Amino acid sequence: MMILVTGGLGYIGSHTVVELLGNGFEVVIVDDLSNSEKFILENIEEVSGKKFTFYPFDLKKKELLSQVFQAHNIGGCIHFAAHKSVGESQEMPLKYYENNLFTLIHLLQEFKDRELSNFIFSSSCTVYGQAEHMPIKEDTPLKVPKSAYGKTKQMGEEILKDFARAYDKKVSILRYFNPIGAHPSGKLGELPVGIPNNLVPYITQTAAGLREFLSIWGNDYPTPDGTAIRDYIYVVDLAKAHVAALKKLLACEENKVIDIFNLGTGRGVSVLEMVKIYEKANNVNVPYRICERRSGDITLAYADVRKAQKEMGWRSETTMEEALKTTWNWQSYLNTKD
Ligand code: UDP
């Protein structure tokens, strides 16, 4: 079966393509290379030992997208392509609404017109905001996200629910917690663009000597060590969840399905704990300074992962230490490329 993967050269997309190919699916990638690089394509082929079709264009170009559907017998879509910088989305909200929502709607129109089903959407735990109770379940009340990025994810979810309901379609909404790590081969990972915003890429660059020190944004949170707590999920485990979600949709005999799953480990880890685990896993030193809280940050978020386990037979398998080791291989690979 042919699966369309938008944003398939990106961080989570590339790992998912490897898993799809390894599970016997054929893959068509559409990616405009706005936040990815062409060498990832060769690396996916090298890691998976398989070939796939690649179209480099912006999904906002509706005619080009239509031609892809014309040329291939698409059996489902995993839609990763989206702008994802929280900070930038506050500066340029229209860019986010236009890109993240128009592209989703274009894809769904093709699905509707061509009578296709099986659509998987990358959402985020940002839709919960600061939840009142931990762990966060799929039916935990949603809060309007503060950032335009987060709002596009929440709106995307609503669009998909209406799409499935009105047109009898099968959709799966995957709410990622904090993806981390790289492929064990060291050939795929998160590509740093400028100064990293996310914790693990920043720790990695600090350990590699590219940054002087890590700024820890606040140690006065109401947590055991004062630093904020997140649920960090290894990217290869996350990629495997997409295959599980797809297989579940394909196996389901009903026409109308709206699956929603939290994808995390179920365990909360503080920023200081992450630094310590990273140092131990890679035998490196990560200098840090305690700074003011970062505006918009929440205190605590970790997932209740029982639904994904029960309904998809999926759960995270990799320890934090193993996951963090892979970032070091990836950083070493990037150093050889520079
Ligand atoms: N964080 C930090 N220093 C950094 C980057 C992140 O202390 O340079 C903290 C951040 O305040 C948050 C946690 O690490 O508590 C995870 O941040 P990230 O941006 O990776 O994910 P998100 O905030 O989206 O959960």
PDB file of C-alpha atoms in Angstrom, residues 58 102 206 304:
ATOM      1  CA  ASP A  58       5.006  23.421  -1.035  1.00  0.00           C
ATOM      2  CA  PHE A 102      -4.574  25.463   4.214  1.00  0.00           C
ATOM      3  CA  THR A 206      26.417  22.679  24.684  1.00  0.00           C
ATOM      4  CA  ASP A 304      -1.274   8.703  30.460  1.00  0.00           C
TER       5      ASP A 304
END
